[in-house]
XYZ file of N, CA, C and O in Angstrom:
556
model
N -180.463 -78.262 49.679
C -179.125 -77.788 49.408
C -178.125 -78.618 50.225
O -178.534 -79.229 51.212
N -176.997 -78.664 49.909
C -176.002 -79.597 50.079
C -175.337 -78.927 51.765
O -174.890 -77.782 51.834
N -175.383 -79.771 52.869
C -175.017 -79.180 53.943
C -173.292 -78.350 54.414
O -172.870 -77.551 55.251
N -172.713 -79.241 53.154
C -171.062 -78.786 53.292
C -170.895 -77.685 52.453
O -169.844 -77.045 52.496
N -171.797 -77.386 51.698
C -171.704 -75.923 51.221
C -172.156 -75.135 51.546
O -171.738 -74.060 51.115
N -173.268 -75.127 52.483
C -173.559 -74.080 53.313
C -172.787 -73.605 54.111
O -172.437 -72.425 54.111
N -172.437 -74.422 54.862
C -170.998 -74.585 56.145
C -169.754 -73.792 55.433
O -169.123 -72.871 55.951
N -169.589 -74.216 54.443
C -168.530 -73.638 53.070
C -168.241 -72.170 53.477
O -167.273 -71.623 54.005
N -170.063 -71.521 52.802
C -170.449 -70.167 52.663
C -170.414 -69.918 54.424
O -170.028 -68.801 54.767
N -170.690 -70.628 55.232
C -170.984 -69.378 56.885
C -169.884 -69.627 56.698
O -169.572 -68.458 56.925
N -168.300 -70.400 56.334
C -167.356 -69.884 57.510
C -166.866 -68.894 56.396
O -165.967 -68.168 56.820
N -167.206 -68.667 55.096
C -166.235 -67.650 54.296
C -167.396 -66.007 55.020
O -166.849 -64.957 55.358
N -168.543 -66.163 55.074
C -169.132 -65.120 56.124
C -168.508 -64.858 57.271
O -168.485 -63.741 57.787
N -167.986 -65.836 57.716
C -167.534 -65.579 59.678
C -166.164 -64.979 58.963
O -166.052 -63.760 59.097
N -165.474 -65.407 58.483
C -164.111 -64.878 57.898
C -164.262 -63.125 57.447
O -163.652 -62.245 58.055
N -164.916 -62.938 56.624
C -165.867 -61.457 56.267
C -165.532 -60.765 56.930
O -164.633 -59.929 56.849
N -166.782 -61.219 58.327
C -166.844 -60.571 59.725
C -165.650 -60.025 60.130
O -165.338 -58.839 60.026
N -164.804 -61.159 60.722
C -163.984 -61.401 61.161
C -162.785 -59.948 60.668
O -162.203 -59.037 61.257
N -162.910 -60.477 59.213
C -161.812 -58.972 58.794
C -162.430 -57.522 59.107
O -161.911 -56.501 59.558
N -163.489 -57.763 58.772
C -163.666 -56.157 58.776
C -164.004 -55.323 60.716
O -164.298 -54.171 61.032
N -163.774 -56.561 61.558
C -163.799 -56.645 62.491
C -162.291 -55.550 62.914
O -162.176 -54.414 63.374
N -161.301 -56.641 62.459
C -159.943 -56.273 62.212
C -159.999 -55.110 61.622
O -159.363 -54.199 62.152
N -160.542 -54.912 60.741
C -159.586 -53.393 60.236
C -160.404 -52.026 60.824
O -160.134 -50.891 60.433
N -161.322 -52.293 61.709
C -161.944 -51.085 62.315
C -161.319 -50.932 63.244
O -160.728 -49.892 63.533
N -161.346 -52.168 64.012
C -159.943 -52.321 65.292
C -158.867 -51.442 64.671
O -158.765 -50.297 65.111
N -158.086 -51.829 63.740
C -156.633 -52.139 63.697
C -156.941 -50.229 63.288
O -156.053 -49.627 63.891
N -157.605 -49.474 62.724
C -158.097 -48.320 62.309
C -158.224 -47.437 63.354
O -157.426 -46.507 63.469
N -159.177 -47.619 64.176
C -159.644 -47.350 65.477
C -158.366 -47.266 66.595
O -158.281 -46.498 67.553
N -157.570 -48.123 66.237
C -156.027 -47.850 67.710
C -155.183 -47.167 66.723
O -154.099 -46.841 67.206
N -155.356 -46.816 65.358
C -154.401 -46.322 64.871
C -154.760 -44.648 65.150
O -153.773 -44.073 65.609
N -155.459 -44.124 65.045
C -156.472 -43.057 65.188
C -155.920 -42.282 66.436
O -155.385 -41.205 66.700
N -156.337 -43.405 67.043
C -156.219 -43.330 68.679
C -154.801 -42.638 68.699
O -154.821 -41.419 68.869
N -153.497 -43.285 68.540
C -152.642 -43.052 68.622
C -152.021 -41.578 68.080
O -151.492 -40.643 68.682
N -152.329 -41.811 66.687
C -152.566 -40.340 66.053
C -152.905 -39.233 67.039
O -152.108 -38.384 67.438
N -154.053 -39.334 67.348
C -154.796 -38.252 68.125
C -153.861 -37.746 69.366
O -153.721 -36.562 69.670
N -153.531 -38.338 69.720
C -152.747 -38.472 71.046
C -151.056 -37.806 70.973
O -150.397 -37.081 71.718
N -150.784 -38.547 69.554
C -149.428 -37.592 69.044
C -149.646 -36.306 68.994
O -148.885 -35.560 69.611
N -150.577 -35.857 68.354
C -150.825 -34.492 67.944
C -151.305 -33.824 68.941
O -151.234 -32.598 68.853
N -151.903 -34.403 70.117
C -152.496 -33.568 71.428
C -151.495 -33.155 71.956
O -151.392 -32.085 72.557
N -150.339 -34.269 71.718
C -149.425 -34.089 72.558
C -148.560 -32.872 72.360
O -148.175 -31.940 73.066
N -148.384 -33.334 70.876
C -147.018 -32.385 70.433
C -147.770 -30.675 70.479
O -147.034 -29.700 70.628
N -148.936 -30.557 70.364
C -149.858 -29.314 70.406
C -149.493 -29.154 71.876
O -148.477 -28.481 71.704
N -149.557 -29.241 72.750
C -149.220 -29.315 74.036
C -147.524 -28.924 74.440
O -147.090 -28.148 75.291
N -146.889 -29.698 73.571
C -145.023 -29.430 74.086
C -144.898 -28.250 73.460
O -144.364 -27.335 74.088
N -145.438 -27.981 71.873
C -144.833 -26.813 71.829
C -145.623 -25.327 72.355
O -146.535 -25.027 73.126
N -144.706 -24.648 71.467
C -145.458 -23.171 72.795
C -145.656 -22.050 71.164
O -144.872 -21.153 70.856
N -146.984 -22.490 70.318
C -147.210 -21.283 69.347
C -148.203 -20.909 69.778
O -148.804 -21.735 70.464
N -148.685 -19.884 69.646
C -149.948 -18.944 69.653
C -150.172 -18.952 68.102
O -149.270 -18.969 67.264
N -151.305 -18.938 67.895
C -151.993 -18.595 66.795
C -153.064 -17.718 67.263
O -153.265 -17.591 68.471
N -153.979 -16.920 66.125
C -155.198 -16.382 66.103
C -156.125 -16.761 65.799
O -156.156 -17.478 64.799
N -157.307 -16.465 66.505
C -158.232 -16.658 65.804
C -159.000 -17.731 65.173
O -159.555 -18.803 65.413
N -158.701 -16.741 64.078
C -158.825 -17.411 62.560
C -158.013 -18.907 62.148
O -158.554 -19.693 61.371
N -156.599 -19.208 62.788
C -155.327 -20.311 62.781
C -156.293 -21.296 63.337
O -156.419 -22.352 62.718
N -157.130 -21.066 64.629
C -157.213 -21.881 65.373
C -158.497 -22.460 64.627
O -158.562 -23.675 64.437
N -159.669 -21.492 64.138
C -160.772 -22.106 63.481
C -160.411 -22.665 62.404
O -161.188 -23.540 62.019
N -159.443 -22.468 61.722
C -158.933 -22.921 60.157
C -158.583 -24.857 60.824
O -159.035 -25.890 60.331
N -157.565 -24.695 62.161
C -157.245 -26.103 62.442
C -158.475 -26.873 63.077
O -158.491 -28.101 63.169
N -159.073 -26.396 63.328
C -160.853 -27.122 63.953
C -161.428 -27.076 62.874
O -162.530 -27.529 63.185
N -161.460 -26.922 62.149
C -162.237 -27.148 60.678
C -161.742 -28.389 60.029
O -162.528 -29.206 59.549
N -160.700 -28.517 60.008
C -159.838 -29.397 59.523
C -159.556 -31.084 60.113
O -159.360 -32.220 59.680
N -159.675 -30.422 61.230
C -160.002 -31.659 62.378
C -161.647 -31.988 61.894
O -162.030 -32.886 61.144
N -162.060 -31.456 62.248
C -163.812 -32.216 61.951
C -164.031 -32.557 60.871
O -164.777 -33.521 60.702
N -163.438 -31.862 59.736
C -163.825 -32.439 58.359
C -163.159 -33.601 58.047
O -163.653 -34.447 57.302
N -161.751 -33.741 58.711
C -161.089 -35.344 58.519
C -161.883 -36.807 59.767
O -162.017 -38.028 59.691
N -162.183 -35.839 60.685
C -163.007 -37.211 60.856
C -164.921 -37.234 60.501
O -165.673 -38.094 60.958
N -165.205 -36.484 59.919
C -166.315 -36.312 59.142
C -166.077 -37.452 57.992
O -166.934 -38.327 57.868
N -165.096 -37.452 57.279
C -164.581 -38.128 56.292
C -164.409 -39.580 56.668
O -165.057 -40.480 56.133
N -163.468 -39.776 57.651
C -163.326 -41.180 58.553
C -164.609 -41.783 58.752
O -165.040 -42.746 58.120
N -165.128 -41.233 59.563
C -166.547 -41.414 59.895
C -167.623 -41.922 58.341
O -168.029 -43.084 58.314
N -167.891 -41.220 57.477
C -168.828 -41.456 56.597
C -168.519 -42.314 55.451
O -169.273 -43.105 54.884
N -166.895 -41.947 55.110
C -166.408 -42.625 54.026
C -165.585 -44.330 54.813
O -165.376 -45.287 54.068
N -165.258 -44.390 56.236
C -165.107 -45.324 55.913
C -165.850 -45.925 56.931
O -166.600 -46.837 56.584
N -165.801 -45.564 58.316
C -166.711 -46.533 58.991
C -168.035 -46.981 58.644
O -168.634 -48.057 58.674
N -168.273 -45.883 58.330
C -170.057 -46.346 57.552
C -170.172 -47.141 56.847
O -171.093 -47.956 56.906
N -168.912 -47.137 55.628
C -169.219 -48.631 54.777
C -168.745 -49.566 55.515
O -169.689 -50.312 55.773
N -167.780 -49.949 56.009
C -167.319 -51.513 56.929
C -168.761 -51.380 57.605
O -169.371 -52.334 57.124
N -169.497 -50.807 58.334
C -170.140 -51.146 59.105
C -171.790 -51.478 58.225
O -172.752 -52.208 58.466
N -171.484 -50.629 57.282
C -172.699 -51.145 56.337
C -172.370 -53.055 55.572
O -173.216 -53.875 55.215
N -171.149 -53.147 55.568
C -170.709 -54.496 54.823
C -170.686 -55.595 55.951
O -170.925 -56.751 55.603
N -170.485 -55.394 56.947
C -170.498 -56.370 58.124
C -171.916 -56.212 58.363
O -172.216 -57.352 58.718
N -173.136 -55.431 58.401
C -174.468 -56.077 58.682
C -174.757 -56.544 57.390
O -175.400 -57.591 57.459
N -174.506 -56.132 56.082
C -174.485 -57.052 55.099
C -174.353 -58.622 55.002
O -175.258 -59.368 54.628
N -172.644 -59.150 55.532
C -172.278 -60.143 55.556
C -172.781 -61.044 56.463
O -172.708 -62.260 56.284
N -173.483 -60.331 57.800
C -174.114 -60.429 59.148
C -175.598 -61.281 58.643
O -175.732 -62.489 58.839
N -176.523 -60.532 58.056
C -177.198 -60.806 57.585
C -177.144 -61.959 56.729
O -177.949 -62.861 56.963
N -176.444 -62.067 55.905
C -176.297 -63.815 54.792
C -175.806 -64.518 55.947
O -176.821 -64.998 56.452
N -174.585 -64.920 56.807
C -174.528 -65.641 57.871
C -175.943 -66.036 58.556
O -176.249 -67.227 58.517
N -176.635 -65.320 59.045
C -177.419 -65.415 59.821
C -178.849 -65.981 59.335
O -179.744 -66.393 60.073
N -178.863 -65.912 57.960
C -179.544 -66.145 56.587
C -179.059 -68.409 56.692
O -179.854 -69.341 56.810
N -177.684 -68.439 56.591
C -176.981 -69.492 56.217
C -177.145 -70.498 57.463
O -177.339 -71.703 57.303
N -177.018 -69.703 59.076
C -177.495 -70.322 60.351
C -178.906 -70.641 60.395
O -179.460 -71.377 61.211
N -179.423 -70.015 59.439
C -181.208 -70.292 59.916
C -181.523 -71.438 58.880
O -182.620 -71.948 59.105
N -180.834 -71.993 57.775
C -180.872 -73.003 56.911
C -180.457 -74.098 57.347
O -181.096 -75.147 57.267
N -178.856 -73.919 58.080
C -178.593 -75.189 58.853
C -179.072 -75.594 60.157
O -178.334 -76.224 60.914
N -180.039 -75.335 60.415
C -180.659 -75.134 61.735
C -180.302 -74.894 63.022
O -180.428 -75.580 64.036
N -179.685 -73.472 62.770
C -178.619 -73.102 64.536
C -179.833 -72.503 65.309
O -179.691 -72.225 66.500
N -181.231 -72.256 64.563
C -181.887 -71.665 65.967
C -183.433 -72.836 66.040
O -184.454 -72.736 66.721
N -183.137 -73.573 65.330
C -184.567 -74.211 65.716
C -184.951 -75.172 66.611
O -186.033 -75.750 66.513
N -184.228 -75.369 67.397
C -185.087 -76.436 68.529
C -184.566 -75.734 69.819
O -183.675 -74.889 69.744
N -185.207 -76.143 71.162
C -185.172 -75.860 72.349
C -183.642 -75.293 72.579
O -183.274 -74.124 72.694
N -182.835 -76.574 72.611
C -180.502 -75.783 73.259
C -180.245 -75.277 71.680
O -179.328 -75.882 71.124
N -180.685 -74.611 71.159
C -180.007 -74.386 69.799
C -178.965 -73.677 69.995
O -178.875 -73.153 71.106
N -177.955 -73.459 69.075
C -176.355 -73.598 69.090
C -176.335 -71.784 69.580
O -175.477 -71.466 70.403
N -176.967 -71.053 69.225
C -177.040 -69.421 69.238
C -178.656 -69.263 69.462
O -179.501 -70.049 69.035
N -178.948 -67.854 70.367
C -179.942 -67.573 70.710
C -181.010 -67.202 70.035
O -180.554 -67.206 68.891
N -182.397 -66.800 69.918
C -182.963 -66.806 68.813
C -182.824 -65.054 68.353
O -182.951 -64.397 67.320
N -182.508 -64.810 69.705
C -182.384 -62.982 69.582
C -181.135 -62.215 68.468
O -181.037 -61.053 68.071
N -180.247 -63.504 68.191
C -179.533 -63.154 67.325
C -179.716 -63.316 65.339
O -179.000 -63.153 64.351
N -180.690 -63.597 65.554
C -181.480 -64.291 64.258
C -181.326 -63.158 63.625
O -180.515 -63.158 62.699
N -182.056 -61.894 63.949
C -182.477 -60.721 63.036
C -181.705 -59.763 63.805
O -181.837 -58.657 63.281
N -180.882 -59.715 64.924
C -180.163 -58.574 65.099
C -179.563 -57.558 65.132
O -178.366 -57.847 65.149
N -179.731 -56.314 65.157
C -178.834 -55.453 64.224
C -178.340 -54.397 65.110
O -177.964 -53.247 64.882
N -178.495 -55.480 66.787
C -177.231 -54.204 67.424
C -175.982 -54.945 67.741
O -175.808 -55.954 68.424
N -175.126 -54.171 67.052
C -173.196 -54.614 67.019
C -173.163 -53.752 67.953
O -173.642 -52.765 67.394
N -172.938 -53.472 68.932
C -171.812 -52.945 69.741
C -170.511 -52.219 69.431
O -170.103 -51.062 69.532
N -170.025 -53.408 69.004
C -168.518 -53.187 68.950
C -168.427 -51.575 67.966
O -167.757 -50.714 68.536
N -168.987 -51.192 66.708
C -168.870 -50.246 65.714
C -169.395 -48.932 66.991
O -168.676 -47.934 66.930
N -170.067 -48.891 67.636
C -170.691 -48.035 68.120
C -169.583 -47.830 69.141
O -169.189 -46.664 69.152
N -169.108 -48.457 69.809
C -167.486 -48.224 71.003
C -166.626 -47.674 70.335
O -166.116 -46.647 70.783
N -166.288 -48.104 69.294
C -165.213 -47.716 68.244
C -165.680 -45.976 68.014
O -164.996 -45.004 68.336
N -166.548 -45.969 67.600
C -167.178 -44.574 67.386
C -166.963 -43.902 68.557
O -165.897 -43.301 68.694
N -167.597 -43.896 69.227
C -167.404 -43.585 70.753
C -165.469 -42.988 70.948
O -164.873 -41.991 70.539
N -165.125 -43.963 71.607
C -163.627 -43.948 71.499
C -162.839 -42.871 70.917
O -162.087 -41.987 71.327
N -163.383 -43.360 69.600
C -162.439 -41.966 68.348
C -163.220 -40.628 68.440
O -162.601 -39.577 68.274
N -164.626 -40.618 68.712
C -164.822 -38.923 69.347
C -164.076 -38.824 70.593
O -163.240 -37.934 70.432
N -164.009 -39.201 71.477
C -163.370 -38.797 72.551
C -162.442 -38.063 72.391
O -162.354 -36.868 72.675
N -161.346 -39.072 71.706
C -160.147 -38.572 71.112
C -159.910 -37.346 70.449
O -159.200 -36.404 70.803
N -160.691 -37.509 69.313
C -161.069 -36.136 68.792
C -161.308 -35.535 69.283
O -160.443 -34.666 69.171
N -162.494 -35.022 70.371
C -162.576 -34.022 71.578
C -161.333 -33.651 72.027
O -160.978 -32.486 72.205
N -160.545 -34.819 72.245
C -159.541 -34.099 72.832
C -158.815 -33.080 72.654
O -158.542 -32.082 73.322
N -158.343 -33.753 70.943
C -157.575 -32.981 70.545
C -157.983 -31.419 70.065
O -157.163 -30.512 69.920
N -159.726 -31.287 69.809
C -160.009 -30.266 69.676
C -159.988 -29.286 70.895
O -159.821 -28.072 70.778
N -160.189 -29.998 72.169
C -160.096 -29.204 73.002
C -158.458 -28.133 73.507
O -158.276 -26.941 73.757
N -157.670 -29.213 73.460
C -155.850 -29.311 73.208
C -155.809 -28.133 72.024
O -154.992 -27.226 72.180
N -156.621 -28.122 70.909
C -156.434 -26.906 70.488
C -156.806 -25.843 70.802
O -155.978 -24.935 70.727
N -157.751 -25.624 71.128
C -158.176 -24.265 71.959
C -157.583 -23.919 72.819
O -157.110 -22.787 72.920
N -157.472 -24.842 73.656
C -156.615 -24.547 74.584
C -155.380 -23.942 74.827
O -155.164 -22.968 75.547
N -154.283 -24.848 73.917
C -153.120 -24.828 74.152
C -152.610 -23.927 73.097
O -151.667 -23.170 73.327
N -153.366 -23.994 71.621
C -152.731 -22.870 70.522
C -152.822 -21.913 70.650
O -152.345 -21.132 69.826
């Protein structure tokens, strides 16, 4: 196979990456922020609810990031080990792991721990904790 089209295909893969990198980020601080408005403003003002108000708004909270969570991180994160995979498919053709200094380690060949999706996750429960807690609390 022709070497400039391989090269072609990894950098439109690294590009892939790259976005869906971005929009978990750019998702993930948006969230963040969110969460933080609403802790807040749950916090300045002064309602009581019952009960029932308060389980109706904790329901609501978990089922929207139930939703976040399954409907979208799961697929970006299912499409980036996707795209992960053909890259890494495209590096093992042009030979990034086969001799002794090769360009990337060999541990990255078949890899399938990202980090980064799992912090992100991390992060936005927190948040969410928070704000669930901010509700109990403060409503």
């Amino acid at each position: 196979m022709n070497k400039d089209i391989l090269i072609f295909w990894l950098e439109e893969r690294y590009k892939s990456i790259h976005i869906i990198r971005d929009r978990v980020h750019t998702t993930s601080i948006w969230l963040l922020w969110i969460l933080l408005w609403l802790s807040w403003t749950i916090i300045k003002i002064d309602l009581i609810f019952s009960c029932y108000e308060k389980i109706f708004f904790l329901i609501i909270v978990i089922l929207s990031w139930i939703v976040i969570l399954f409907f979208y991180y799961f697929d970006l994160e299912k499409w980036f080990n996707i795209q992960r995979n053909i890259a890494s498919k495209l590096e093992n053709k042009l030979w990034f792991f086969d001799w002794r200094d090769s360009l990337y380690p060999e541990t990255w060949k078949n890899s399938s721990k990202w980090y980064f999706f799992r912090n992100n996750y991390i992060l936005v429960w927190f948040w969410f904790l928070i704000l669930i807690t901010t509700i109990i609390i403060f409503i």
